[in-house]
Amino acid sequence: QVQLVESGGGLVQAGGSLRLSCAASGRTFGSAAMAWFRQALGKEREFVAVISTSGGTTYYTNSVKGRFTISRDNAKKTVDLQMNSLKPEDTAVYYCAARYGSVRYNPNEYDSWGQGTQVTVSS
């Protein structure tokens, strides 16, 4: 397993940008598909974006397509989520997650999780 620590959350006005970062420890980071999920208050955890082990494949939930970009640096063992044109409905705790193998959208298929970072978008 990898250990994950998120950073970069905060309070931003609608239309603004934030960049989340997830730092991983462990020697097998390069073998893990990495994803971002989010959970708003009172709602279930939902898929946001995922990136394959090589970084060559990415998928996004429809509501963030064209606004969010996921990227990874296997040498630095980091995965980032650049969030632009933020909306109040993006407000949630954002979690970084890892799984060995191919990309998946279901949070139950992820083995390792960070502690989460709060993103709040004011209108």
mmCIF file with all atom_site columns, C-alpha atoms in Angstrom:
data_model
loop_
_atom_site.group_PDB
_atom_site.id
_atom_site.type_symbol
_atom_site.label_atom_id
_atom_site.label_alt_id
_atom_site.label_comp_id
_atom_site.label_asym_id
_atom_site.label_entity_id
_atom_site.label_seq_id
_atom_site.pdbx_PDB_ins_code
_atom_site.Cartn_x
_atom_site.Cartn_y
_atom_site.Cartn_z
_atom_site.occupancy
_atom_site.B_iso_or_equiv
_atom_site.pdbx_formal_charge
_atom_site.auth_seq_id
_atom_site.auth_comp_id
_atom_site.auth_asym_id
_atom_site.auth_atom_id
_atom_site.pdbx_PDB_model_num
ATOM 1   C CA . GLN A 1 1   ? 0.000   0.000  0.000   1.00 0.00 ? 1   GLN A CA 1
ATOM 2   C CA . VAL A 1 2   ? 0.930   3.631  -0.312  1.00 0.00 ? 2   VAL A CA 1
ATOM 3   C CA . GLN A 1 3   ? 0.420   6.319  2.289   1.00 0.00 ? 3   GLN A CA 1
ATOM 4   C CA . LEU A 1 4   ? -1.236  9.480  1.000   1.00 0.00 ? 4   LEU A CA 1
ATOM 5   C CA . VAL A 1 5   ? -1.332  13.061 2.278   1.00 0.00 ? 5   VAL A CA 1
ATOM 6   C CA . GLU A 1 6   ? -3.424  15.757 0.571   1.00 0.00 ? 6   GLU A CA 1
ATOM 7   C CA . SER A 1 7   ? -2.833  19.490 0.667   1.00 0.00 ? 7   SER A CA 1
ATOM 8   C CA . GLY A 1 8   ? -4.004  22.627 -1.086  1.00 0.00 ? 8   GLY A CA 1
ATOM 9   C CA . GLY A 1 9   ? -7.608  22.936 -0.017  1.00 0.00 ? 9   GLY A CA 1
ATOM 10  C CA . GLY A 1 10  ? -9.146  26.180 1.149   1.00 0.00 ? 10  GLY A CA 1
ATOM 11  C CA . LEU A 1 11  ? -11.793 28.837 0.642   1.00 0.00 ? 11  LEU A CA 1
ATOM 12  C CA . VAL A 1 12  ? -12.203 30.404 -2.791  1.00 0.00 ? 12  VAL A CA 1
ATOM 13  C CA . GLN A 1 13  ? -14.830 32.504 -4.525  1.00 0.00 ? 13  GLN A CA 1
ATOM 14  C CA . ALA A 1 14  ? -16.868 31.096 -7.376  1.00 0.00 ? 14  ALA A CA 1
ATOM 15  C CA . GLY A 1 15  ? -14.910 31.284 -10.602 1.00 0.00 ? 15  GLY A CA 1
ATOM 16  C CA . GLY A 1 16  ? -11.606 30.953 -8.817  1.00 0.00 ? 16  GLY A CA 1
ATOM 17  C CA . SER A 1 17  ? -8.985  28.211 -8.886  1.00 0.00 ? 17  SER A CA 1
ATOM 18  C CA . LEU A 1 18  ? -7.300  25.835 -6.479  1.00 0.00 ? 18  LEU A CA 1
ATOM 19  C CA . ARG A 1 19  ? -4.648  23.190 -6.936  1.00 0.00 ? 19  ARG A CA 1
ATOM 20  C CA . LEU A 1 20  ? -4.783  20.103 -4.748  1.00 0.00 ? 20  LEU A CA 1
ATOM 21  C CA . SER A 1 21  ? -1.736  17.944 -4.293  1.00 0.00 ? 21  SER A CA 1
ATOM 22  C CA . CYS A 1 22  ? -1.373  14.422 -2.974  1.00 0.00 ? 22  CYS A CA 1
ATOM 23  C CA . ALA A 1 23  ? 2.015   13.195 -1.788  1.00 0.00 ? 23  ALA A CA 1
ATOM 24  C CA . ALA A 1 24  ? 2.598   9.467  -1.641  1.00 0.00 ? 24  ALA A CA 1
ATOM 25  C CA . SER A 1 25  ? 5.106   7.362  0.203   1.00 0.00 ? 25  SER A CA 1
ATOM 26  C CA . GLY A 1 26  ? 6.033   3.811  -0.659  1.00 0.00 ? 26  GLY A CA 1
ATOM 27  C CA . ARG A 1 27  ? 7.996   2.206  -3.427  1.00 0.00 ? 27  ARG A CA 1
ATOM 28  C CA . THR A 1 28  ? 5.045   1.098  -5.526  1.00 0.00 ? 28  THR A CA 1
ATOM 29  C CA . PHE A 1 29  ? 3.497   4.461  -6.402  1.00 0.00 ? 29  PHE A CA 1
ATOM 30  C CA . GLY A 1 30  ? 4.262   3.960  -10.076 1.00 0.00 ? 30  GLY A CA 1
ATOM 31  C CA . SER A 1 31  ? 2.107   0.818  -10.125 1.00 0.00 ? 31  SER A CA 1
ATOM 32  C CA . ALA A 1 32  ? -0.958  2.520  -8.694  1.00 0.00 ? 32  ALA A CA 1
ATOM 33  C CA . ALA A 1 33  ? -3.828  4.176  -10.506 1.00 0.00 ? 33  ALA A CA 1
ATOM 34  C CA . MET A 1 34  ? -4.545  7.406  -8.657  1.00 0.00 ? 34  MET A CA 1
ATOM 35  C CA . ALA A 1 35  ? -7.895  9.096  -8.215  1.00 0.00 ? 35  ALA A CA 1
ATOM 36  C CA . TRP A 1 36  ? -9.598  12.011 -6.573  1.00 0.00 ? 36  TRP A CA 1
ATOM 37  C CA . PHE A 1 37  ? -12.971 11.614 -4.908  1.00 0.00 ? 37  PHE A CA 1
ATOM 38  C CA . ARG A 1 38  ? -15.064 14.122 -3.010  1.00 0.00 ? 38  ARG A CA 1
ATOM 39  C CA . GLN A 1 39  ? -17.728 14.032 -0.373  1.00 0.00 ? 39  GLN A CA 1
ATOM 40  C CA . ALA A 1 40  ? -20.081 16.891 0.302   1.00 0.00 ? 40  ALA A CA 1
ATOM 41  C CA . LEU A 1 41  ? -21.838 17.225 3.619   1.00 0.00 ? 41  LEU A CA 1
ATOM 42  C CA . GLY A 1 42  ? -24.652 14.716 3.861   1.00 0.00 ? 42  GLY A CA 1
ATOM 43  C CA . LYS A 1 43  ? -23.815 13.065 0.542   1.00 0.00 ? 43  LYS A CA 1
ATOM 44  C CA . GLU A 1 44  ? -22.013 9.930  -0.560  1.00 0.00 ? 44  GLU A CA 1
ATOM 45  C CA . ARG A 1 45  ? -18.412 9.974  -1.692  1.00 0.00 ? 45  ARG A CA 1
ATOM 46  C CA . GLU A 1 46  ? -18.271 10.495 -5.451  1.00 0.00 ? 46  GLU A CA 1
ATOM 47  C CA . PHE A 1 47  ? -15.683 10.002 -8.169  1.00 0.00 ? 47  PHE A CA 1
ATOM 48  C CA . VAL A 1 48  ? -14.020 13.143 -9.544  1.00 0.00 ? 48  VAL A CA 1
ATOM 49  C CA . ALA A 1 49  ? -11.027 12.110 -11.658 1.00 0.00 ? 49  ALA A CA 1
ATOM 50  C CA . VAL A 1 50  ? -8.594  9.246  -12.190 1.00 0.00 ? 50  VAL A CA 1
ATOM 51  C CA . ILE A 1 51  ? -5.230  8.823  -13.885 1.00 0.00 ? 51  ILE A CA 1
ATOM 52  C CA . SER A 1 52  ? -3.530  5.642  -15.012 1.00 0.00 ? 52  SER A CA 1
ATOM 53  C CA . THR A 1 53  ? -0.152  4.428  -13.782 1.00 0.00 ? 53  THR A CA 1
ATOM 54  C CA . SER A 1 54  ? 1.716   6.014  -16.690 1.00 0.00 ? 54  SER A CA 1
ATOM 55  C CA . GLY A 1 55  ? -0.384  9.165  -16.732 1.00 0.00 ? 55  GLY A CA 1
ATOM 56  C CA . GLY A 1 56  ? -1.452  8.472  -20.286 1.00 0.00 ? 56  GLY A CA 1
ATOM 57  C CA . THR A 1 57  ? -5.123  7.922  -19.510 1.00 0.00 ? 57  THR A CA 1
ATOM 58  C CA . THR A 1 58  ? -7.423  10.178 -17.541 1.00 0.00 ? 58  THR A CA 1
ATOM 59  C CA . TYR A 1 59  ? -11.153 10.184 -16.855 1.00 0.00 ? 59  TYR A CA 1
ATOM 60  C CA . TYR A 1 60  ? -13.382 12.785 -15.252 1.00 0.00 ? 60  TYR A CA 1
ATOM 61  C CA . THR A 1 61  ? -16.886 12.924 -13.949 1.00 0.00 ? 61  THR A CA 1
ATOM 62  C CA . ASN A 1 62  ? -19.076 14.954 -16.304 1.00 0.00 ? 62  ASN A CA 1
ATOM 63  C CA . SER A 1 63  ? -19.590 17.843 -13.905 1.00 0.00 ? 63  SER A CA 1
ATOM 64  C CA . VAL A 1 64  ? -15.868 18.720 -13.836 1.00 0.00 ? 64  VAL A CA 1
ATOM 65  C CA . LYS A 1 65  ? -14.861 18.029 -17.450 1.00 0.00 ? 65  LYS A CA 1
ATOM 66  C CA . GLY A 1 66  ? -13.151 21.042 -18.969 1.00 0.00 ? 66  GLY A CA 1
ATOM 67  C CA . ARG A 1 67  ? -12.589 22.617 -15.537 1.00 0.00 ? 67  ARG A CA 1
ATOM 68  C CA . PHE A 1 68  ? -10.449 20.117 -13.629 1.00 0.00 ? 68  PHE A CA 1
ATOM 69  C CA . THR A 1 69  ? -7.191  18.475 -14.686 1.00 0.00 ? 69  THR A CA 1
ATOM 70  C CA . ILE A 1 70  ? -5.536  15.521 -12.983 1.00 0.00 ? 70  ILE A CA 1
ATOM 71  C CA . SER A 1 71  ? -1.804  14.931 -13.382 1.00 0.00 ? 71  SER A CA 1
ATOM 72  C CA . ARG A 1 72  ? 0.916   12.862 -11.768 1.00 0.00 ? 72  ARG A CA 1
ATOM 73  C CA . ASP A 1 73  ? 4.676   12.890 -11.369 1.00 0.00 ? 73  ASP A CA 1
ATOM 74  C CA . ASN A 1 74  ? 5.940   9.389  -10.698 1.00 0.00 ? 74  ASN A CA 1
ATOM 75  C CA . ALA A 1 75  ? 9.448   10.589 -9.913  1.00 0.00 ? 75  ALA A CA 1
ATOM 76  C CA . LYS A 1 76  ? 8.141   12.905 -7.186  1.00 0.00 ? 76  LYS A CA 1
ATOM 77  C CA . LYS A 1 77  ? 5.340   10.506 -6.188  1.00 0.00 ? 77  LYS A CA 1
ATOM 78  C CA . THR A 1 78  ? 2.686   13.163 -6.414  1.00 0.00 ? 78  THR A CA 1
ATOM 79  C CA . VAL A 1 79  ? -0.714  13.518 -8.037  1.00 0.00 ? 79  VAL A CA 1
ATOM 80  C CA . ASP A 1 80  ? -2.346  16.899 -8.483  1.00 0.00 ? 80  ASP A CA 1
ATOM 81  C CA . LEU A 1 81  ? -5.821  18.158 -9.244  1.00 0.00 ? 81  LEU A CA 1
ATOM 82  C CA . GLN A 1 82  ? -5.980  21.585 -10.861 1.00 0.00 ? 82  GLN A CA 1
ATOM 83  C CA . MET A 1 83  ? -9.454  23.015 -10.352 1.00 0.00 ? 83  MET A CA 1
ATOM 84  C CA . ASN A 1 84  ? -10.537 26.034 -12.386 1.00 0.00 ? 84  ASN A CA 1
ATOM 85  C CA . SER A 1 85  ? -13.829 27.874 -12.717 1.00 0.00 ? 85  SER A CA 1
ATOM 86  C CA . LEU A 1 86  ? -14.908 26.565 -9.351  1.00 0.00 ? 86  LEU A CA 1
ATOM 87  C CA . LYS A 1 87  ? -18.584 26.493 -8.464  1.00 0.00 ? 87  LYS A CA 1
ATOM 88  C CA . PRO A 1 88  ? -20.333 26.394 -5.089  1.00 0.00 ? 88  PRO A CA 1
ATOM 89  C CA . GLU A 1 89  ? -21.416 22.835 -5.877  1.00 0.00 ? 89  GLU A CA 1
ATOM 90  C CA . ASP A 1 90  ? -17.744 21.809 -5.909  1.00 0.00 ? 90  ASP A CA 1
ATOM 91  C CA . THR A 1 91  ? -17.661 22.386 -2.153  1.00 0.00 ? 91  THR A CA 1
ATOM 92  C CA . ALA A 1 92  ? -16.642 19.127 -0.482  1.00 0.00 ? 92  ALA A CA 1
ATOM 93  C CA . VAL A 1 93  ? -13.869 17.261 1.251   1.00 0.00 ? 93  VAL A CA 1
ATOM 94  C CA . TYR A 1 94  ? -11.539 16.000 -1.472  1.00 0.00 ? 94  TYR A CA 1
ATOM 95  C CA . TYR A 1 95  ? -9.749  12.681 -1.045  1.00 0.00 ? 95  TYR A CA 1
ATOM 96  C CA . CYS A 1 96  ? -6.807  11.186 -2.878  1.00 0.00 ? 96  CYS A CA 1
ATOM 97  C CA . ALA A 1 97  ? -6.930  7.420  -3.385  1.00 0.00 ? 97  ALA A CA 1
ATOM 98  C CA . ALA A 1 98  ? -4.739  4.690  -4.846  1.00 0.00 ? 98  ALA A CA 1
ATOM 99  C CA . ARG A 1 99  ? -5.301  1.212  -6.211  1.00 0.00 ? 99  ARG A CA 1
ATOM 100 C CA . TYR A 1 100 ? -2.933  -1.238 -7.878  1.00 0.00 ? 100 TYR A CA 1
ATOM 101 C CA . GLY A 1 101 ? -3.920  -1.958 -11.423 1.00 0.00 ? 101 GLY A CA 1
ATOM 102 C CA . SER A 1 102 ? -6.213  -0.251 -13.868 1.00 0.00 ? 102 SER A CA 1
ATOM 103 C CA . VAL A 1 103 ? -8.389  2.786  -13.341 1.00 0.00 ? 103 VAL A CA 1
ATOM 104 C CA . ARG A 1 104 ? -11.728 2.414  -11.596 1.00 0.00 ? 104 ARG A CA 1
ATOM 105 C CA . TYR A 1 105 ? -14.557 4.788  -10.649 1.00 0.00 ? 105 TYR A CA 1
ATOM 106 C CA . ASN A 1 106 ? -15.906 2.943  -7.600  1.00 0.00 ? 106 ASN A CA 1
ATOM 107 C CA . PRO A 1 107 ? -14.373 4.117  -4.310  1.00 0.00 ? 107 PRO A CA 1
ATOM 108 C CA . ASN A 1 108 ? -14.788 0.622  -2.872  1.00 0.00 ? 108 ASN A CA 1
ATOM 109 C CA . GLU A 1 109 ? -12.105 -0.594 -5.281  1.00 0.00 ? 109 GLU A CA 1
ATOM 110 C CA . TYR A 1 110 ? -9.425  1.687  -3.842  1.00 0.00 ? 110 TYR A CA 1
ATOM 111 C CA . ASP A 1 111 ? -6.994  0.409  -1.223  1.00 0.00 ? 111 ASP A CA 1
ATOM 112 C CA . SER A 1 112 ? -5.358  3.523  0.156   1.00 0.00 ? 112 SER A CA 1
ATOM 113 C CA . TRP A 1 113 ? -6.845  6.886  1.114   1.00 0.00 ? 113 TRP A CA 1
ATOM 114 C CA . GLY A 1 114 ? -5.594  10.216 2.334   1.00 0.00 ? 114 GLY A CA 1
ATOM 115 C CA . GLN A 1 115 ? -7.163  12.107 5.211   1.00 0.00 ? 115 GLN A CA 1
ATOM 116 C CA . GLY A 1 116 ? -8.957  14.572 2.932   1.00 0.00 ? 116 GLY A CA 1
ATOM 117 C CA . THR A 1 117 ? -8.738  18.313 2.365   1.00 0.00 ? 117 THR A CA 1
ATOM 118 C CA . GLN A 1 118 ? -11.641 20.744 2.541   1.00 0.00 ? 118 GLN A CA 1
ATOM 119 C CA . VAL A 1 119 ? -12.547 22.827 -0.495  1.00 0.00 ? 119 VAL A CA 1
ATOM 120 C CA . THR A 1 120 ? -15.148 25.539 0.015   1.00 0.00 ? 120 THR A CA 1
ATOM 121 C CA . VAL A 1 121 ? -16.419 27.660 -2.866  1.00 0.00 ? 121 VAL A CA 1
ATOM 122 C CA . SER A 1 122 ? -18.416 30.737 -1.916  1.00 0.00 ? 122 SER A CA 1
ATOM 123 C CA . SER A 1 123 ? -21.001 32.286 -4.212  1.00 0.00 ? 123 SER A CA 1
#
